[in-house]
Amino acid sequence: MTRLEEFYEILKDPAAYGRKLKGEGRRKIVGYFCSYTPEEIIYAAGAHHFRLFGTGEAVHLADAHFQAYCCSLVRGALEGALAGHLGFLDGAVFPHTCDSIQRLSDVWRMNVKGPFHLDVVLPVKLDTDSAKAYMSDVLHKFRSDLESRLNITIGKEAMQDAIRVFNRIRGYLGRLYEIKAEHPGTISGSDLHTIIKASMIMSRDRLLEILPDIVTDLEKKKGQGDKPSGKRLVMTGGICNHPDIYRIIEEAGGVVVGDDFCTGSRYFEGITEIKDDPVAAIAERYMIRPPCPAKHAGLFTRAGHLVDIVREKRAQGVVFFFLKFCDPHAFDYPYLKASLDREEIPSIMVEVEDQLPSEGQLRTRFETFIEML
Amino acid sequence: MAEKKTESMNLVQEIFLYFLAGIRRTLLRFKKRKKIKEILTVYYMEAKSARISGRKVAWITSGGPVEPLIAMDVIPVYPENHGAMIGASKMGTDLCETSESMGYSTDLCSYARSDIACATVNGGPIGGLPRPDMLVCCNNICGTVLKWYEVQARYFNVPLFIFDTPFCHTGFSEEVRRYVRRQLDEYVLFLEEACGKKMDHERLSNVGKLSLEAQRLWQAVLDTTVNRPAPMSAFDAFYHLALIVTLRETREAVDYYSRLLERMNDRVARGIGAIPDEKHRLLWDNIPIWHRTRWLSEKFASHNACLVADTYTSAWCGSMKYIDENNFFDSMAEAYTRIYLNIGVDEMARMVLAMVDKYNVDGIVMHSNRSCKPYSLGQYDIAKIVEKERGIPSLIIEADMVDERSFSESQVATRIDAFMEMIKAMRQ
Ligand code: SF4
Ligand code: SF4
Ligand code: SF4
């Protein structure tokens, strides 16, 4: 199996991978939502954190708990749990972001039997001193909660080691993105997406074994035999669960050279400093990381960041990629679009439920858009 | 040029409004039985002529800490109350469509959508809200208000204060108390800067007392419906609620609710019910379907069913227990954080159970409100808990509080009929 195949294999059936890890019995397995989960703390606790995405299967069981106007990520995640696919989890962590995740946490706690359930109620503001102090308080509390649930103590060294591990992982993922932006033909969009997404699920020790080789290989490969690459695009939204979108864009004559996604650069951007209080250092990264729209970090921060990515990646257009019923992203759309318009950056908006719209229809829309660039 | 003209026209209008408001307020003072509509009219006229009287206007969320604004002489304006007025006057669909043409998704909260649209066209039943000098957003009801107020802060280019009340899934922690308490100080600083004067803490504590008094009276009014027949229904409560939302810290609200309480007690004493022949008692959950309140009220009355209580109007006094009258300022931290929507679904279910018992209801009518995720997601679980614990059935009505396009009258009518048949059968 090539290294890439290993990533694809994991994403094909994440639950099977979870069960396998569990079978190895080395680490407790903690499910998590959202890129504001303090993964360093979970890792330092000797546990493995396993990102939960929607199952992609048709939703039946979750229908008894959530209305149809709830986003497919939340409905799909609950479906997976109720269908018993996630029996390998030793616990689940819910950082507070949007109204839907907030209620998912409640309904999960009330209906999914699992050894533990932790809420991490982050501040909604990221731009005041009191919010920063509170962010640090909440993460400290998470650490002690985790200690008591797992019956261990998490030492300072373990925390600092974990921070190093994740800084390295983020460094490699960031490098992959740079290579993609420099020489888009070096790696396909769906391969890159698969690596990023699988890296939120797979054993982080294993991940650190293969990432350096992947980066080295691509460094060698880059520049050689570049396929004629298409018009440079940046994608933005919440999470992207649809690797096919990259292929469709490429076939329509585009290439994604950067993003503002939680299954993309929001996941790995920002380095955590090694400090005397490692937990406070993690809190600091959250305060400066590119924000999720469910958080407030100034009135123009997200637009500024998006325009910066477009400039930095020398992109010609932007694809907004939204999940239907996702309020925080939908609210930001008009202002983000207006900011792009002011800079004369063309954009297109695609909204998906749990499945992509028909491929033909998508292809035509992308072709028209890309032609216009 | 055109802009200048409208500007001076606005000024003329505002001066006119200012004097009119003065006259109407004086007239109102002599009136014994004030109507809510008259009180609100004067309130909106005063708010719209704030520039003339030199007062500042703050837009604030319905669950936001309003007492410090009053203590600073700032006029609070509630876009959500405005949204309810838009819905009740059936002007919501048009405004929602306008917001869609601005790029806002149809799936977003319709209060937010209609308000965002209204600000740009000055439409709606009162020709738009007065322009804000500042925005105060408290996220104890939802995350939507954060996004909505960001939109308005960009549009009006005015300062925004975010009062962040962390969600209480299972309780209230010390870190949260510290954080929210610190923000109270930041809030006061924000207001002092915006108004150019110091906060008068004694005045604030008096405002707090008045607000608490109004909340107590409001709860007492709602409590009168434990009687059989209930002297008023939830539909009446939706109407009388307006003052507790917009003017809860005023003598007017206290007077109004004192009189309302007397009236209700009198009806109880004389055995007069809200509907002619109360046979079935129901509990309403979620925000009213503003564009169909009369229709729903008549529909249920035709089955001799009275909606005697609801989870919505009582939310304005649900966290009274956390207020310390002698230390109002400090206790605001907990009281504003632990409100009905800012708690876990299981705690909400416990509160619903308590209401089921208190008001002795036979069934629950849940408005599954596609606008409001924090209120609606979790309803199915609450319904199941109530069914299991008390054997009481629920009816779920799919709708939207403002946007009429999500409402099918015939479908809802059929479902209400079927539900009422079931309730009748259960009672035999
Ligand atoms: S978009 Fe927001 S809520 Fe979603 S994963 Fe990212 S940070 Fe979390
Ligand atoms: S941020 Fe959007 S996609 Fe993510 S859980 Fe919330 S509503 Fe769903
Ligand atoms: S989402 Fe719900 S709580 Fe929030 S403003 Fe809309 S109706 Fe009110």
PDB file of C-alpha atoms in Angstrom, chain B residues 155-265:
ATOM      1  CA  TYR B 155     -23.847  48.756   8.120  1.00  0.00           C
ATOM      2  CA  PHE B 156     -24.318  51.590  10.623  1.00  0.00           C
ATOM      3  CA  ASN B 157     -20.638  51.872  11.460  1.00  0.00           C
ATOM      4  CA  VAL B 158     -21.282  52.159  15.213  1.00  0.00           C
ATOM      5  CA  PRO B 159     -19.563  50.499  18.184  1.00  0.00           C
ATOM      6  CA  LEU B 160     -20.661  46.983  19.105  1.00  0.00           C
ATOM      7  CA  PHE B 161     -20.469  45.561  22.590  1.00  0.00           C
ATOM      8  CA  ILE B 162     -20.645  41.783  22.812  1.00  0.00           C
ATOM      9  CA  PHE B 163     -21.798  40.495  26.162  1.00  0.00           C
ATOM     10  CA  ASP B 164     -20.653  36.890  26.018  1.00  0.00           C
ATOM     11  CA  THR B 165     -22.587  34.504  28.258  1.00  0.00           C
ATOM     12  CA  PRO B 166     -21.079  31.022  27.837  1.00  0.00           C
ATOM     13  CA  PHE B 167     -23.605  28.265  27.278  1.00  0.00           C
ATOM     14  CA  CYS B 168     -24.511  26.235  30.379  1.00  0.00           C
ATOM     15  CA  HIS B 169     -24.827  22.633  29.172  1.00  0.00           C
ATOM     16  CA  THR B 170     -24.854  21.192  32.657  1.00  0.00           C
ATOM     17  CA  GLY B 171     -24.330  24.012  35.100  1.00  0.00           C
ATOM     18  CA  PHE B 172     -22.729  27.336  35.857  1.00  0.00           C
ATOM     19  CA  SER B 173     -19.033  27.311  36.628  1.00  0.00           C
ATOM     20  CA  GLU B 174     -16.763  29.668  38.499  1.00  0.00           C
ATOM     21  CA  GLU B 175     -14.748  30.510  35.365  1.00  0.00           C
ATOM     22  CA  VAL B 176     -17.942  31.573  33.657  1.00  0.00           C
ATOM     23  CA  ARG B 177     -18.954  33.723  36.600  1.00  0.00           C
ATOM     24  CA  ARG B 178     -15.558  35.468  36.588  1.00  0.00           C
ATOM     25  CA  TYR B 179     -15.650  36.045  32.843  1.00  0.00           C
ATOM     26  CA  VAL B 180     -19.189  37.401  32.719  1.00  0.00           C
ATOM     27  CA  ARG B 181     -18.648  39.528  35.804  1.00  0.00           C
ATOM     28  CA  ARG B 182     -15.570  41.101  34.219  1.00  0.00           C
ATOM     29  CA  GLN B 183     -17.606  41.884  31.148  1.00  0.00           C
ATOM     30  CA  LEU B 184     -20.107  43.811  33.265  1.00  0.00           C
ATOM     31  CA  ASP B 185     -17.285  46.206  34.112  1.00  0.00           C
ATOM     32  CA  GLU B 186     -16.270  46.367  30.460  1.00  0.00           C
ATOM     33  CA  TYR B 187     -19.873  47.079  29.543  1.00  0.00           C
ATOM     34  CA  VAL B 188     -20.030  50.004  31.968  1.00  0.00           C
ATOM     35  CA  LEU B 189     -16.780  51.382  30.529  1.00  0.00           C
ATOM     36  CA  PHE B 190     -18.161  50.978  27.020  1.00  0.00           C
ATOM     37  CA  LEU B 191     -21.279  52.942  27.954  1.00  0.00           C
ATOM     38  CA  GLU B 192     -19.333  55.613  29.813  1.00  0.00           C
ATOM     39  CA  GLU B 193     -17.245  56.168  26.759  1.00  0.00           C
ATOM     40  CA  ALA B 194     -20.200  56.176  24.374  1.00  0.00           C
ATOM     41  CA  CYS B 195     -22.178  58.587  26.538  1.00  0.00           C
ATOM     42  CA  GLY B 196     -19.341  60.714  27.852  1.00  0.00           C
ATOM     43  CA  LYS B 197     -20.433  60.448  31.460  1.00  0.00           C
ATOM     44  CA  LYS B 198     -20.012  58.241  34.512  1.00  0.00           C
ATOM     45  CA  MET B 199     -22.360  55.456  35.486  1.00  0.00           C
ATOM     46  CA  ASP B 200     -24.517  56.300  38.475  1.00  0.00           C
ATOM     47  CA  HIS B 201     -24.478  52.994  40.333  1.00  0.00           C
ATOM     48  CA  GLU B 202     -27.186  53.988  42.742  1.00  0.00           C
ATOM     49  CA  ARG B 203     -29.466  54.753  39.869  1.00  0.00           C
ATOM     50  CA  LEU B 204     -28.547  51.432  38.292  1.00  0.00           C
ATOM     51  CA  SER B 205     -29.490  49.600  41.429  1.00  0.00           C
ATOM     52  CA  ASN B 206     -32.855  51.400  41.497  1.00  0.00           C
ATOM     53  CA  VAL B 207     -33.450  50.530  37.857  1.00  0.00           C
ATOM     54  CA  GLY B 208     -32.615  46.938  38.772  1.00  0.00           C
ATOM     55  CA  LYS B 209     -35.223  46.961  41.520  1.00  0.00           C
ATOM     56  CA  LEU B 210     -37.872  48.249  39.170  1.00  0.00           C
ATOM     57  CA  SER B 211     -36.965  45.678  36.560  1.00  0.00           C
ATOM     58  CA  LEU B 212     -37.196  42.913  39.125  1.00  0.00           C
ATOM     59  CA  GLU B 213     -40.539  44.212  40.304  1.00  0.00           C
ATOM     60  CA  ALA B 214     -41.904  44.163  36.762  1.00  0.00           C
ATOM     61  CA  GLN B 215     -40.617  40.631  36.268  1.00  0.00           C
ATOM     62  CA  ARG B 216     -42.286  39.481  39.499  1.00  0.00           C
ATOM     63  CA  LEU B 217     -45.556  41.042  38.486  1.00  0.00           C
ATOM     64  CA  TRP B 218     -45.308  39.468  35.053  1.00  0.00           C
ATOM     65  CA  GLN B 219     -44.731  36.055  36.587  1.00  0.00           C
ATOM     66  CA  ALA B 220     -47.723  36.655  38.878  1.00  0.00           C
ATOM     67  CA  VAL B 221     -49.860  37.518  35.853  1.00  0.00           C
ATOM     68  CA  LEU B 222     -48.765  34.318  34.127  1.00  0.00           C
ATOM     69  CA  ASP B 223     -49.451  32.375  37.316  1.00  0.00           C
ATOM     70  CA  THR B 224     -53.127  33.314  37.279  1.00  0.00           C
ATOM     71  CA  THR B 225     -53.641  30.754  34.517  1.00  0.00           C
ATOM     72  CA  VAL B 226     -53.161  27.895  36.980  1.00  0.00           C
ATOM     73  CA  ASN B 227     -56.843  28.513  37.635  1.00  0.00           C
ATOM     74  CA  ARG B 228     -59.564  26.654  35.856  1.00  0.00           C
ATOM     75  CA  PRO B 229     -60.757  28.220  33.651  1.00  0.00           C
ATOM     76  CA  ALA B 230     -57.615  30.192  32.869  1.00  0.00           C
ATOM     77  CA  PRO B 231     -58.455  33.914  32.857  1.00  0.00           C
ATOM     78  CA  MET B 232     -56.099  34.511  29.932  1.00  0.00           C
ATOM     79  CA  SER B 233     -54.333  32.380  27.327  1.00  0.00           C
ATOM     80  CA  ALA B 234     -50.811  32.216  25.971  1.00  0.00           C
ATOM     81  CA  PHE B 235     -52.053  34.254  23.016  1.00  0.00           C
ATOM     82  CA  ASP B 236     -52.975  37.052  25.415  1.00  0.00           C
ATOM     83  CA  ALA B 237     -49.575  36.674  27.032  1.00  0.00           C
ATOM     84  CA  PHE B 238     -47.870  37.121  23.648  1.00  0.00           C
ATOM     85  CA  TYR B 239     -49.648  40.445  23.423  1.00  0.00           C
ATOM     86  CA  HIS B 240     -49.019  41.699  26.961  1.00  0.00           C
ATOM     87  CA  LEU B 241     -45.402  40.567  26.777  1.00  0.00           C
ATOM     88  CA  ALA B 242     -44.306  43.588  24.726  1.00  0.00           C
ATOM     89  CA  LEU B 243     -43.697  45.752  27.776  1.00  0.00           C
ATOM     90  CA  ILE B 244     -41.636  43.215  29.653  1.00  0.00           C
ATOM     91  CA  VAL B 245     -39.413  42.998  26.581  1.00  0.00           C
ATOM     92  CA  THR B 246     -39.101  46.684  25.793  1.00  0.00           C
ATOM     93  CA  LEU B 247     -39.884  48.643  28.970  1.00  0.00           C
ATOM     94  CA  ARG B 248     -39.348  46.243  31.851  1.00  0.00           C
ATOM     95  CA  GLU B 249     -37.359  48.675  33.948  1.00  0.00           C
ATOM     96  CA  THR B 250     -39.942  51.455  33.930  1.00  0.00           C
ATOM     97  CA  ARG B 251     -42.664  52.589  36.297  1.00  0.00           C
ATOM     98  CA  GLU B 252     -45.054  52.269  33.337  1.00  0.00           C
ATOM     99  CA  ALA B 253     -44.443  48.552  33.028  1.00  0.00           C
ATOM    100  CA  VAL B 254     -44.865  48.064  36.759  1.00  0.00           C
ATOM    101  CA  ASP B 255     -48.144  50.002  36.730  1.00  0.00           C
ATOM    102  CA  TYR B 256     -49.385  48.203  33.669  1.00  0.00           C
ATOM    103  CA  TYR B 257     -48.726  44.753  35.048  1.00  0.00           C
ATOM    104  CA  SER B 258     -50.137  45.630  38.477  1.00  0.00           C
ATOM    105  CA  ARG B 259     -53.393  46.571  36.830  1.00  0.00           C
ATOM    106  CA  LEU B 260     -53.320  43.560  34.555  1.00  0.00           C
ATOM    107  CA  LEU B 261     -52.814  41.339  37.576  1.00  0.00           C
ATOM    108  CA  GLU B 262     -55.821  42.925  39.316  1.00  0.00           C
ATOM    109  CA  ARG B 263     -57.918  42.352  36.240  1.00  0.00           C
ATOM    110  CA  MET B 264     -56.883  38.729  35.953  1.00  0.00           C
ATOM    111  CA  ASN B 265     -57.503  38.087  39.633  1.00  0.00           C
TER     112      ASN B 265
END
